[in-house]
Short mmCIF file of C-alpha atoms and ligand atoms in Angstrom, two decimals:
data_model
loop_
_atom_site.label_atom_id
_atom_site.label_comp_id
_atom_site.label_asym_id
_atom_site.label_seq_id
_atom_site.Cartn_x
_atom_site.Cartn_y
_atom_site.Cartn_z
CA MET A 44 -80.74 32.20 -29.21
CA SER A 45 -82.38 34.75 -31.50
CA SER A 46 -81.78 36.13 -34.94
CA TYR A 47 -81.60 39.77 -35.74
CA ASP A 48 -81.03 42.12 -38.66
CA VAL A 49 -78.80 44.14 -36.49
CA ILE A 50 -77.05 43.63 -33.16
CA ILE A 51 -75.51 46.80 -31.69
CA ILE A 52 -72.71 46.25 -29.01
CA GLY A 53 -72.96 49.25 -26.57
CA SER A 54 -75.89 51.36 -25.53
CA GLY A 55 -74.28 54.71 -25.28
CA PRO A 56 -75.47 57.81 -27.44
CA GLY A 57 -74.04 56.06 -30.51
CA GLY A 58 -75.40 52.65 -29.85
CA TYR A 59 -78.90 53.55 -28.54
CA VAL A 60 -79.60 56.26 -31.21
CA CYS A 61 -78.36 53.74 -33.89
CA ALA A 62 -80.79 51.16 -32.51
CA ILE A 63 -83.80 53.43 -32.51
CA ARG A 64 -83.08 54.62 -36.06
CA CYS A 65 -82.63 50.88 -37.21
CA ALA A 66 -85.93 50.00 -35.48
CA GLN A 67 -87.70 52.88 -37.16
CA LEU A 68 -86.38 51.78 -40.54
CA GLY A 69 -87.86 48.32 -39.95
CA LEU A 70 -84.77 46.45 -39.03
CA LYS A 71 -85.20 43.72 -36.28
CA THR A 72 -82.69 45.20 -33.62
CA ALA A 73 -81.13 44.22 -30.41
CA VAL A 74 -78.50 46.09 -28.19
CA VAL A 75 -76.00 44.46 -25.94
CA GLU A 76 -75.25 46.26 -22.73
CA GLY A 77 -73.58 44.97 -19.65
CA ARG A 78 -74.15 47.76 -17.25
CA ASP A 79 -77.26 47.69 -15.10
CA THR A 80 -78.62 50.68 -16.97
CA LEU A 81 -78.74 51.91 -20.56
CA GLY A 82 -76.92 54.96 -21.88
CA GLY A 83 -73.27 54.21 -21.62
CA THR A 84 -70.62 56.54 -20.15
CA CYS A 85 -72.49 59.61 -21.33
CA LEU A 86 -75.71 59.05 -19.46
CA ASN A 87 -74.29 57.06 -16.38
CA ILE A 88 -70.83 58.55 -15.62
CA GLY A 89 -70.19 61.36 -18.18
CA CYS A 90 -72.03 64.17 -19.92
CA ILE A 91 -75.32 63.96 -17.98
CA PRO A 92 -74.14 63.60 -14.36
CA SER A 93 -71.54 66.36 -14.94
CA LYS A 94 -74.07 68.56 -16.22
CA ALA A 95 -76.26 68.06 -13.20
CA LEU A 96 -73.18 69.04 -10.88
CA LEU A 97 -72.28 72.00 -13.14
CA HIS A 98 -76.00 73.26 -12.79
CA ALA A 99 -76.05 72.73 -9.08
CA SER A 100 -72.63 74.50 -8.48
CA HIS A 101 -73.63 77.29 -10.80
CA GLN A 102 -76.70 78.02 -8.81
CA LEU A 103 -74.55 78.20 -5.65
CA HIS A 104 -72.23 80.57 -7.54
CA GLU A 105 -75.19 82.88 -8.49
CA ALA A 106 -76.45 82.86 -5.03
CA GLU A 107 -73.06 83.73 -3.50
CA HIS A 108 -72.15 86.39 -6.03
CA ASN A 109 -75.16 87.87 -7.89
CA PHE A 110 -78.31 87.43 -5.71
CA ALA A 111 -77.64 90.44 -3.43
CA LYS A 112 -76.93 92.70 -6.47
CA MET A 113 -80.51 91.90 -7.62
CA GLY A 114 -82.04 92.73 -4.23
CA LEU A 115 -82.32 89.03 -3.26
CA ILE A 116 -81.14 89.27 0.22
CA GLY A 117 -80.54 86.32 2.51
CA LYS A 118 -77.76 83.78 3.61
CA ALA A 119 -76.27 82.03 0.64
CA PRO A 120 -77.15 78.37 0.65
CA SER A 121 -74.73 75.82 2.23
CA VAL A 122 -73.88 72.55 0.36
CA ASP A 123 -75.47 69.33 1.32
CA TRP A 124 -73.15 67.04 -0.75
CA LYS A 125 -75.14 63.98 -0.17
CA GLN A 126 -78.29 65.61 -1.58
CA MET A 127 -76.34 67.10 -4.53
CA LEU A 128 -75.23 63.49 -5.42
CA ALA A 129 -78.80 62.32 -4.96
CA TYR A 130 -80.13 64.93 -7.38
CA LYS A 131 -77.41 63.93 -9.83
CA ASP A 132 -78.33 60.25 -9.48
CA ASP A 133 -81.99 61.09 -10.12
CA VAL A 134 -81.13 62.89 -13.30
CA ILE A 135 -79.14 59.91 -14.44
CA GLY A 136 -82.08 57.62 -13.51
CA GLN A 137 -84.67 59.70 -15.39
CA ASN A 138 -82.42 59.64 -18.53
CA THR A 139 -81.51 55.93 -18.43
CA LYS A 140 -85.16 54.91 -17.84
CA GLY A 141 -86.08 57.12 -20.70
CA ILE A 142 -83.91 55.00 -23.05
CA GLU A 143 -85.45 51.83 -21.59
CA PHE A 144 -88.85 53.21 -22.46
CA LEU A 145 -87.78 54.10 -26.05
CA PHE A 146 -86.48 50.60 -26.47
CA LYS A 147 -89.74 49.17 -25.55
CA LYS A 148 -91.59 51.61 -27.67
CA ASN A 149 -89.36 50.63 -30.68
CA LYS A 150 -89.43 46.85 -30.00
CA ILE A 151 -85.72 46.79 -29.45
CA ASP A 152 -84.46 43.87 -27.47
CA TRP A 153 -81.82 44.66 -24.62
CA LEU A 154 -79.42 41.59 -24.44
CA LYS A 155 -78.14 42.06 -20.95
CA GLY A 156 -74.43 41.17 -20.56
CA TRP A 157 -71.01 41.87 -22.16
CA GLY A 158 -70.86 41.01 -25.77
CA SER A 159 -68.23 39.44 -27.88
CA ILE A 160 -68.09 38.47 -31.57
CA PRO A 161 -66.91 34.85 -31.97
CA GLU A 162 -67.27 35.16 -35.75
CA ALA A 163 -68.91 37.42 -38.27
CA GLY A 164 -72.73 37.18 -38.03
CA LYS A 165 -72.60 35.97 -34.35
CA VAL A 166 -72.65 37.82 -31.10
CA ARG A 167 -72.14 36.02 -27.85
CA VAL A 168 -73.60 37.48 -24.54
CA GLY A 169 -73.00 35.23 -21.57
CA ASP A 170 -73.85 31.69 -22.61
CA ALA A 171 -76.09 32.56 -25.57
CA THR A 172 -75.09 33.11 -29.10
CA HIS A 173 -77.22 35.28 -31.16
CA ASP A 174 -77.29 35.62 -35.08
CA ALA A 175 -76.98 39.03 -36.61
CA LYS A 176 -77.02 39.92 -40.28
CA ASN A 177 -75.12 42.98 -39.20
CA ILE A 178 -73.07 43.83 -36.14
CA ILE A 179 -72.29 47.45 -35.03
CA ILE A 180 -69.63 48.08 -32.47
CA ALA A 181 -70.40 51.13 -30.42
CA THR A 182 -68.51 50.32 -27.31
CA GLY A 183 -67.10 53.82 -26.72
CA SER A 184 -64.01 54.77 -24.80
CA THR A 185 -62.29 54.68 -21.40
CA PRO A 186 -59.94 57.05 -19.58
CA SER A 187 -56.42 56.81 -20.97
CA VAL A 188 -54.17 57.05 -17.81
CA LEU A 189 -50.65 58.04 -17.69
CA PRO A 190 -48.16 55.18 -17.19
CA GLY A 191 -47.13 54.86 -13.57
CA ILE A 192 -50.38 56.30 -12.21
CA THR A 193 -52.67 53.92 -10.33
CA ILE A 194 -56.29 54.96 -10.22
CA ASP A 195 -58.25 53.97 -7.08
CA GLU A 196 -61.38 56.13 -7.80
CA LYS A 197 -61.05 57.47 -4.22
CA ILE A 198 -57.93 59.56 -3.93
CA VAL A 199 -56.73 59.26 -7.61
CA VAL A 200 -59.86 59.46 -9.70
CA THR A 201 -60.97 59.60 -13.27
CA SER A 202 -64.09 61.56 -14.35
CA GLU A 203 -66.08 58.62 -12.92
CA GLY A 204 -64.80 58.83 -9.42
CA ALA A 205 -64.89 62.64 -9.53
CA LEU A 206 -68.62 62.53 -10.06
CA SER A 207 -69.25 60.50 -6.93
CA LEU A 208 -66.56 61.49 -4.32
CA PRO A 209 -67.67 60.57 -0.73
CA LYS A 210 -67.04 64.19 0.38
CA ILE A 211 -65.94 67.50 -1.04
CA PRO A 212 -62.02 67.65 -0.75
CA LYS A 213 -60.25 70.69 0.28
CA LYS A 214 -57.69 70.55 -2.39
CA LEU A 215 -57.99 69.12 -5.85
CA VAL A 216 -55.30 68.80 -8.41
CA VAL A 217 -56.43 68.16 -11.95
CA ILE A 218 -54.05 66.57 -14.43
CA GLY A 219 -54.95 67.89 -17.92
CA ALA A 220 -56.59 71.14 -18.92
CA GLY A 221 -58.81 69.57 -21.48
CA VAL A 222 -62.69 69.41 -21.40
CA ILE A 223 -63.05 67.02 -18.55
CA GLY A 224 -60.44 68.68 -16.36
CA LEU A 225 -61.99 72.12 -16.74
CA GLU A 226 -65.60 71.15 -16.48
CA LEU A 227 -65.08 69.16 -13.26
CA GLY A 228 -62.37 71.46 -12.00
CA SER A 229 -64.88 74.35 -12.22
CA VAL A 230 -67.63 72.49 -10.48
CA TYR A 231 -65.30 71.85 -7.45
CA ALA A 232 -63.93 75.44 -7.58
CA ARG A 233 -67.47 76.76 -7.30
CA LEU A 234 -67.99 74.46 -4.28
CA GLY A 235 -65.09 76.16 -2.47
CA VAL A 236 -62.34 73.66 -3.19
CA GLU A 237 -58.83 74.92 -3.99
CA VAL A 238 -58.25 73.75 -7.58
CA GLN A 239 -54.88 73.46 -9.29
CA VAL A 240 -54.77 72.31 -12.93
CA ILE A 241 -51.46 70.93 -14.31
CA GLU A 242 -51.23 70.98 -18.08
CA TYR A 243 -48.40 69.65 -20.40
CA LEU A 244 -49.12 72.22 -23.03
CA ASP A 245 -48.31 76.03 -22.72
CA HIS A 246 -52.11 76.66 -23.12
CA ILE A 247 -55.34 75.04 -22.09
CA THR A 248 -57.84 73.27 -24.33
CA PRO A 249 -55.77 71.95 -27.06
CA GLY A 250 -57.25 72.53 -30.55
CA MET A 251 -59.31 75.45 -29.39
CA ASP A 252 -58.95 78.80 -31.18
CA ALA A 253 -56.08 80.40 -29.25
CA GLU A 254 -57.73 83.84 -28.60
CA VAL A 255 -60.71 81.98 -27.14
CA ALA A 256 -58.45 79.68 -25.03
CA LYS A 257 -56.45 82.70 -23.62
CA ASN A 258 -59.74 84.41 -22.59
CA PHE A 259 -61.14 81.15 -21.27
CA GLN A 260 -58.05 80.78 -18.98
CA ARG A 261 -58.45 84.36 -17.73
CA ILE A 262 -62.05 83.94 -16.88
CA LEU A 263 -61.42 80.49 -15.16
CA SER A 264 -58.49 82.13 -13.17
CA LYS A 265 -60.79 84.91 -12.00
CA GLN A 266 -63.10 82.17 -10.74
CA GLY A 267 -60.29 80.79 -8.61
CA LEU A 268 -58.88 77.92 -10.69
CA GLY A 269 -55.00 77.81 -10.62
CA PHE A 270 -53.05 76.79 -13.59
CA THR A 271 -49.51 75.27 -14.00
CA LEU A 272 -48.85 75.12 -17.75
CA GLY A 273 -45.93 73.58 -19.59
CA ALA A 274 -45.69 70.90 -16.95
CA ALA A 275 -45.42 67.13 -17.59
CA VAL A 276 -46.77 65.02 -14.70
CA GLN A 277 -44.38 62.26 -13.85
CA SER A 278 -46.05 60.46 -10.97
CA VAL A 279 -48.85 60.50 -8.36
CA GLU A 280 -48.03 58.91 -4.96
CA THR A 281 -50.64 58.24 -2.26
CA ALA A 282 -50.00 57.91 1.57
CA LYS A 283 -52.18 58.48 4.49
CA GLY A 284 -55.31 59.38 2.54
CA LYS A 285 -53.53 62.14 0.54
CA ALA A 286 -51.78 62.24 -2.85
CA THR A 287 -48.64 63.91 -4.03
CA VAL A 288 -48.21 64.87 -7.66
CA THR A 289 -44.75 65.21 -9.10
CA TYR A 290 -44.19 67.05 -12.39
CA LYS A 291 -41.47 68.51 -14.50
CA LEU A 292 -41.52 72.08 -15.96
CA ARG A 293 -40.72 71.80 -19.62
CA LYS A 294 -38.97 75.21 -19.87
CA ASP A 295 -36.12 74.19 -17.32
CA ASP A 296 -36.65 70.55 -16.63
CA SER A 297 -37.05 71.53 -12.91
CA THR A 298 -38.97 69.01 -10.84
CA HIS A 299 -41.80 70.09 -8.43
CA SER A 300 -44.53 68.45 -6.40
CA ILE A 301 -47.93 69.43 -5.06
CA ASP A 302 -50.14 67.77 -2.47
CA ALA A 303 -53.79 67.20 -2.86
CA ASP A 304 -56.74 65.36 -1.17
CA VAL A 305 -57.96 64.21 -4.54
CA VAL A 306 -56.22 64.02 -8.01
CA LEU A 307 -58.40 64.06 -11.04
CA VAL A 308 -56.60 62.37 -14.03
CA ALA A 309 -58.08 63.91 -17.21
CA THR A 310 -55.45 63.27 -19.77
CA GLY A 311 -57.60 62.02 -22.57
CA ARG A 312 -59.63 58.82 -23.45
CA LYS A 313 -59.00 55.79 -25.61
CA PRO A 314 -61.26 53.45 -27.60
CA TYR A 315 -62.76 50.65 -25.35
CA VAL A 316 -62.67 47.51 -27.35
CA ASP A 317 -61.48 44.89 -24.69
CA GLY A 318 -63.10 41.48 -24.80
CA LEU A 319 -64.88 41.72 -28.14
CA GLY A 320 -62.41 39.32 -29.80
CA LEU A 321 -61.28 41.80 -32.52
CA ASP A 322 -57.90 40.26 -32.67
CA ALA A 323 -59.09 36.82 -33.38
CA LEU A 324 -61.52 38.22 -36.03
CA GLY A 325 -58.69 40.07 -37.73
CA ILE A 326 -60.34 43.46 -37.61
CA THR A 327 -58.03 46.15 -38.79
CA MET A 328 -57.18 48.76 -36.16
CA THR A 329 -55.49 52.25 -36.67
CA GLU A 330 -52.17 53.03 -35.17
CA ARG A 331 -54.01 54.81 -32.31
CA GLY A 332 -55.86 51.67 -31.37
CA GLN A 333 -59.17 52.74 -33.11
CA ILE A 334 -61.23 50.38 -35.26
CA ALA A 335 -60.52 51.23 -38.97
CA THR A 336 -63.65 51.87 -40.84
CA ASP A 337 -64.59 53.11 -44.44
CA ALA A 338 -66.73 56.11 -45.13
CA HIS A 339 -69.85 53.85 -44.46
CA TYR A 340 -68.50 52.68 -41.08
CA ALA A 341 -67.68 49.20 -42.31
CA THR A 342 -64.69 47.46 -40.91
CA ASN A 343 -62.66 45.09 -43.10
CA ILE A 344 -64.85 42.19 -41.97
CA LYS A 345 -68.13 41.88 -43.90
CA GLY A 346 -71.22 42.73 -41.83
CA ILE A 347 -69.26 44.25 -38.95
CA TYR A 348 -69.41 48.07 -38.51
CA ALA A 349 -68.21 50.45 -35.87
CA ILE A 350 -69.13 54.06 -34.82
CA GLY A 351 -68.39 56.62 -32.07
CA ASP A 352 -65.42 56.93 -29.75
CA ALA A 353 -64.17 53.39 -30.95
CA ILE A 354 -63.32 54.81 -34.41
CA THR A 355 -61.52 57.96 -35.56
CA GLY A 356 -62.78 61.51 -35.13
CA PRO A 357 -63.66 63.66 -32.05
CA MET A 358 -64.78 61.68 -29.02
CA LEU A 359 -68.15 63.40 -28.68
CA ALA A 360 -71.45 62.02 -27.97
CA HIS A 361 -73.24 63.89 -30.73
CA LYS A 362 -70.73 62.69 -33.27
CA ALA A 363 -71.47 59.11 -32.14
CA GLU A 364 -75.16 59.74 -32.39
CA ASP A 365 -74.91 61.14 -35.95
CA GLU A 366 -72.74 58.16 -37.02
CA GLY A 367 -75.35 55.74 -35.40
CA MET A 368 -78.10 57.30 -37.55
CA ALA A 369 -75.98 57.40 -40.68
CA VAL A 370 -74.96 53.72 -40.28
CA ALA A 371 -78.57 52.69 -39.76
CA GLU A 372 -79.56 54.47 -42.90
CA VAL A 373 -76.76 52.69 -44.82
CA LEU A 374 -77.97 49.22 -43.48
CA ALA A 375 -81.58 50.08 -44.54
CA GLY A 376 -80.29 50.71 -48.08
CA ARG A 377 -80.38 54.54 -47.85
CA HIS A 378 -77.66 57.12 -47.91
CA GLY A 379 -76.26 57.85 -44.37
CA HIS A 380 -74.94 61.41 -44.11
CA MET A 381 -72.44 62.86 -41.65
CA ASN A 382 -70.73 66.27 -42.27
CA TYR A 383 -67.54 66.18 -40.34
CA GLY A 384 -66.92 69.82 -41.20
CA VAL A 385 -69.66 70.94 -39.07
CA ILE A 386 -69.48 69.24 -35.68
CA PRO A 387 -69.88 71.64 -32.89
CA GLY A 388 -67.77 71.20 -29.60
CA VAL A 389 -68.94 72.61 -26.31
CA ILE A 390 -67.37 73.05 -22.80
CA TYR A 391 -70.10 73.35 -20.28
CA THR A 392 -68.30 75.52 -17.80
CA HIS A 393 -69.73 78.95 -16.85
CA PRO A 394 -69.39 80.78 -19.20
CA GLU A 395 -69.76 77.96 -21.76
CA VAL A 396 -67.31 77.80 -24.72
CA SER A 397 -68.33 76.44 -28.10
CA SER A 398 -66.84 76.18 -31.54
CA VAL A 399 -67.47 74.84 -35.00
CA GLY A 400 -65.33 74.56 -38.10
CA ALA A 401 -62.02 76.27 -38.66
CA THR A 402 -59.82 78.15 -36.02
CA GLU A 403 -57.71 81.07 -36.94
CA GLU A 404 -54.79 78.80 -36.43
CA THR A 405 -55.94 76.14 -38.89
CA LEU A 406 -56.80 78.86 -41.53
CA LYS A 407 -53.38 80.35 -41.18
CA ALA A 408 -51.89 76.96 -41.48
CA GLU A 409 -53.78 76.41 -44.75
CA GLY A 410 -52.80 79.91 -46.01
CA ARG A 411 -56.41 81.01 -46.55
CA ALA A 412 -57.45 84.59 -46.67
CA TYR A 413 -60.08 85.17 -43.99
CA LYS A 414 -61.80 87.95 -42.05
CA VAL A 415 -62.79 88.07 -38.40
CA GLY A 416 -66.12 89.36 -37.06
CA LYS A 417 -66.20 89.71 -33.32
CA PHE A 418 -68.65 90.98 -30.83
CA SER A 419 -68.35 91.16 -27.08
CA PHE A 420 -71.30 90.12 -24.79
CA MET A 421 -70.68 93.41 -22.88
CA GLY A 422 -72.51 95.09 -25.84
CA ASN A 423 -75.49 92.61 -25.43
CA GLY A 424 -78.28 94.10 -23.19
CA ARG A 425 -79.59 90.54 -22.12
CA ALA A 426 -76.12 89.59 -21.11
CA LYS A 427 -75.63 92.62 -19.10
CA ALA A 428 -78.81 92.15 -17.24
CA ASN A 429 -77.87 88.60 -16.45
CA PHE A 430 -74.37 89.29 -15.16
CA ALA A 431 -73.01 87.42 -18.38
CA GLY A 432 -70.99 90.01 -20.12
CA ASP A 433 -67.82 88.00 -20.02
CA GLY A 434 -66.86 86.60 -23.50
CA PHE A 435 -67.53 87.23 -27.03
CA VAL A 436 -68.70 85.65 -30.42
CA LYS A 437 -66.04 85.36 -33.20
CA ILE A 438 -66.91 84.40 -36.72
CA LEU A 439 -64.39 83.47 -39.40
CA ALA A 440 -65.41 84.06 -42.91
CA ASP A 441 -63.69 83.71 -46.31
CA GLN A 442 -62.19 87.04 -47.30
CA GLN A 443 -63.57 86.84 -50.88
CA THR A 444 -66.69 84.87 -50.64
CA ASP A 445 -67.89 85.82 -47.11
CA ARG A 446 -68.74 82.12 -46.64
CA ILE A 447 -68.56 81.28 -42.91
CA LEU A 448 -65.65 78.98 -42.21
CA GLY A 449 -65.78 78.63 -38.45
CA ALA A 450 -67.16 80.22 -35.29
CA HIS A 451 -65.99 80.30 -31.61
CA ILE A 452 -68.10 81.57 -28.73
CA ILE A 453 -67.24 82.08 -25.17
CA GLY A 454 -70.19 83.42 -23.15
CA PRO A 455 -73.80 82.62 -21.85
CA MET A 456 -75.45 79.68 -23.53
CA ALA A 457 -72.56 79.42 -26.01
CA GLY A 458 -73.45 75.72 -26.32
CA ASP A 459 -76.82 76.60 -27.75
CA LEU A 460 -75.90 79.70 -29.63
CA ILE A 461 -73.47 77.80 -31.76
CA HIS A 462 -76.18 75.88 -33.59
CA GLU A 463 -77.52 78.69 -35.67
CA ILE A 464 -73.95 79.01 -37.07
CA CYS A 465 -73.88 75.24 -37.54
CA VAL A 466 -77.11 75.42 -39.65
CA ALA A 467 -75.77 78.40 -41.53
CA MET A 468 -72.59 76.48 -42.38
CA GLU A 469 -74.56 73.34 -43.43
CA PHE A 470 -76.29 75.61 -46.04
CA GLY A 471 -73.06 77.21 -47.03
CA ALA A 472 -74.28 80.54 -45.83
CA SER A 473 -72.22 83.75 -45.90
CA ALA A 474 -71.67 86.04 -42.84
CA GLN A 475 -74.01 88.55 -44.59
CA ASP A 476 -76.81 85.87 -44.75
CA LEU A 477 -76.63 85.50 -40.91
CA ALA A 478 -76.45 89.27 -40.38
CA MET A 479 -79.51 89.82 -42.61
CA THR A 480 -81.55 87.40 -40.58
CA CYS A 481 -83.84 89.16 -38.00
CA HIS A 482 -82.91 88.17 -34.42
CA ALA A 483 -85.22 88.70 -31.58
CA HIS A 484 -84.37 91.42 -29.06
CA PRO A 485 -83.27 91.08 -26.25
CA THR A 486 -81.54 87.74 -26.73
CA TYR A 487 -77.93 86.47 -26.46
CA SER A 488 -78.37 85.41 -30.11
CA GLU A 489 -78.02 89.09 -31.15
CA ALA A 490 -74.44 88.77 -30.24
CA VAL A 491 -74.07 86.21 -33.05
CA ARG A 492 -75.72 88.46 -35.51
CA GLU A 493 -73.55 91.31 -34.45
CA ALA A 494 -70.39 89.26 -34.99
CA ALA A 495 -71.67 88.41 -38.46
CA LEU A 496 -72.28 92.15 -39.02
CA ALA A 497 -68.68 92.61 -37.89
CA CYS A 498 -67.57 90.56 -40.91
CA GLY A 499 -69.11 93.33 -43.03
CA ASP A 500 -69.87 96.90 -42.44
CA GLY A 501 -69.69 96.60 -38.68
CA PRO A 502 -71.78 95.76 -35.69
CA ILE A 503 -74.32 98.20 -34.32
CA HIS A 504 -73.75 98.04 -30.54
CA SER A 505 -69.95 98.47 -30.16
P1 LIG B 132 -58.43 66.06 -23.65
O1 LIG B 132 -57.69 65.47 -24.79
O2 LIG B 132 -59.53 67.08 -23.77
O3 LIG B 132 -57.35 66.84 -22.65
C1 LIG B 132 -56.24 66.18 -22.06
C2 LIG B 132 -55.29 67.20 -21.60
O4 LIG B 132 -54.32 66.46 -20.73
C3 LIG B 132 -54.50 67.75 -22.69
O5 LIG B 132 -54.58 69.14 -22.78
C4 LIG B 132 -53.12 67.20 -22.77
O6 LIG B 132 -52.09 68.07 -23.08
C5 LIG B 132 -53.05 67.01 -21.18
N1 LIG B 132 -51.97 65.95 -20.70
C6 LIG B 132 -51.70 64.85 -21.23
N2 LIG B 132 -50.65 64.29 -20.58
C7 LIG B 132 -50.25 65.08 -19.64
C8 LIG B 132 -49.30 65.04 -18.63
N3 LIG B 132 -48.46 63.99 -18.35
N4 LIG B 132 -49.11 66.05 -17.81
C9 LIG B 132 -49.95 67.17 -17.84
N5 LIG B 132 -50.98 67.30 -18.77
C10 LIG B 132 -51.11 66.29 -19.62
O7 LIG B 132 -59.01 64.90 -22.62
P2 LIG B 132 -60.07 64.83 -21.52
O8 LIG B 132 -60.35 66.18 -20.90
O9 LIG B 132 -59.62 63.79 -20.64
O10 LIG B 132 -61.43 64.42 -22.34
C11 LIG B 132 -61.40 63.17 -23.02
C12 LIG B 132 -62.40 63.14 -24.20
O11 LIG B 132 -63.75 63.23 -23.70
C13 LIG B 132 -62.10 64.36 -25.02
O12 LIG B 132 -62.10 63.80 -26.48
C14 LIG B 132 -63.29 65.25 -24.94
O13 LIG B 132 -63.78 65.86 -26.19
C15 LIG B 132 -64.39 64.21 -24.43
N6 LIG B 132 -65.35 65.01 -23.57
C16 LIG B 132 -66.15 65.93 -24.15
C17 LIG B 132 -66.92 66.63 -23.28
C18 LIG B 132 -67.88 67.67 -23.95
O14 LIG B 132 -67.96 67.71 -25.08
N7 LIG B 132 -68.28 68.62 -23.20
C19 LIG B 132 -67.08 66.46 -21.91
C20 LIG B 132 -66.11 65.43 -21.32
C21 LIG B 132 -65.30 64.72 -22.21
#
């Protein structure tokens, strides 16, 4: 048994970042993790492996569609799936070992096993019980599967199974046109799989600016993804190594079915708090099964905090990381800061989609007067050279003050481009501030500046 200033349960982006910051601030810190490797869902079976497969399948797409145009002649590569998975696993290994290294460097103890909290101030891991002045729950989330659907991670899979399929299927049905469904759906579509996405709503990507969502769907359709919208999936049956998905169309209640070699269930995630002993502790939960916290991430039990997917807010790794740093600062007697108005969201398809702040829909609902500045990547020289003219940058600014209220990008490197707008919003900048900032030529970033110019006297290149 050992005694710590802080024990963090869970080593995902929330937990490990929190641990490093706690250690940097002089707190004696340990992290409980039951997986064989650190990094949680994100590094082991989520963000990082999916990005490896997105990268590999995008290279294939480039070879098949654009190499010849640039005078790069030769047979398009064929797919060695085993090697692609090995590459993905290697990427995972490099990242998870990197965290192990950072733990050693920062003198953070890894308590191996699954943790529970028998009482405030104590964390049990296996047979050992450790003392902790503060406990931080950073246990993340798990797929939320529709009732009546059984996941076997072979034919009916979550994102975890979809990242390690034994072979590339011929036909994939994706349930849910959210982030996971579209990222993984586009990986398999690029690998030549027939992909059909079934979505309950009448549009894809709930919460996304509607104009962007419409364009995004058009681009994905051009890439070969099929969409059935307004369809509620009722059941998934498996027989003889295949699956049948049955759904009801909401417009006329008619029932349909579709066969698939693999079905990816991507209908959202829910907080993972099983086995922690929260009930016995009397920790207050929200109606949606999240741990309730105050603005400083404190639960109703003194000395117990929670961050990341286990609490309210968007289920995003970077949101968890920032909360991890903020709570560490709070525990060290400083003022932890987190601006929930400026959290970027990114979908890592090709093209990427990113957003921050208000959408047109939320501004309309609030009755705010706003202006829209838009610029197409077709007017961006760099994008044209790189076959990346699909998409646009859209900036929403206050009609009177010109202050940037939100931004939405669909196009090349959208996930990186969004950050200059995040910084501008953090500083309360106007669209004109952005427009007056010199941007290097030729870069994709010029499209951001042009969209900012479009909020004023107009862009140059359109
Ligand atoms: P999601 O909430 O983004 O999308 C789920 C979709 O499933 C919704 O569009 C919903 O309408 C649909 N759906 C629900 N029930 C249905 C039914 N019976 N029939 C048909 N459609 C149905 O959830 P997703 O994609 O599973 O992602 C989970 C979480 O993980 C999200 O919070 C997401 O932000 C996060 N994530 C983020 C990533 C990123 O930032 N790039 C990558 C992967 C996950």
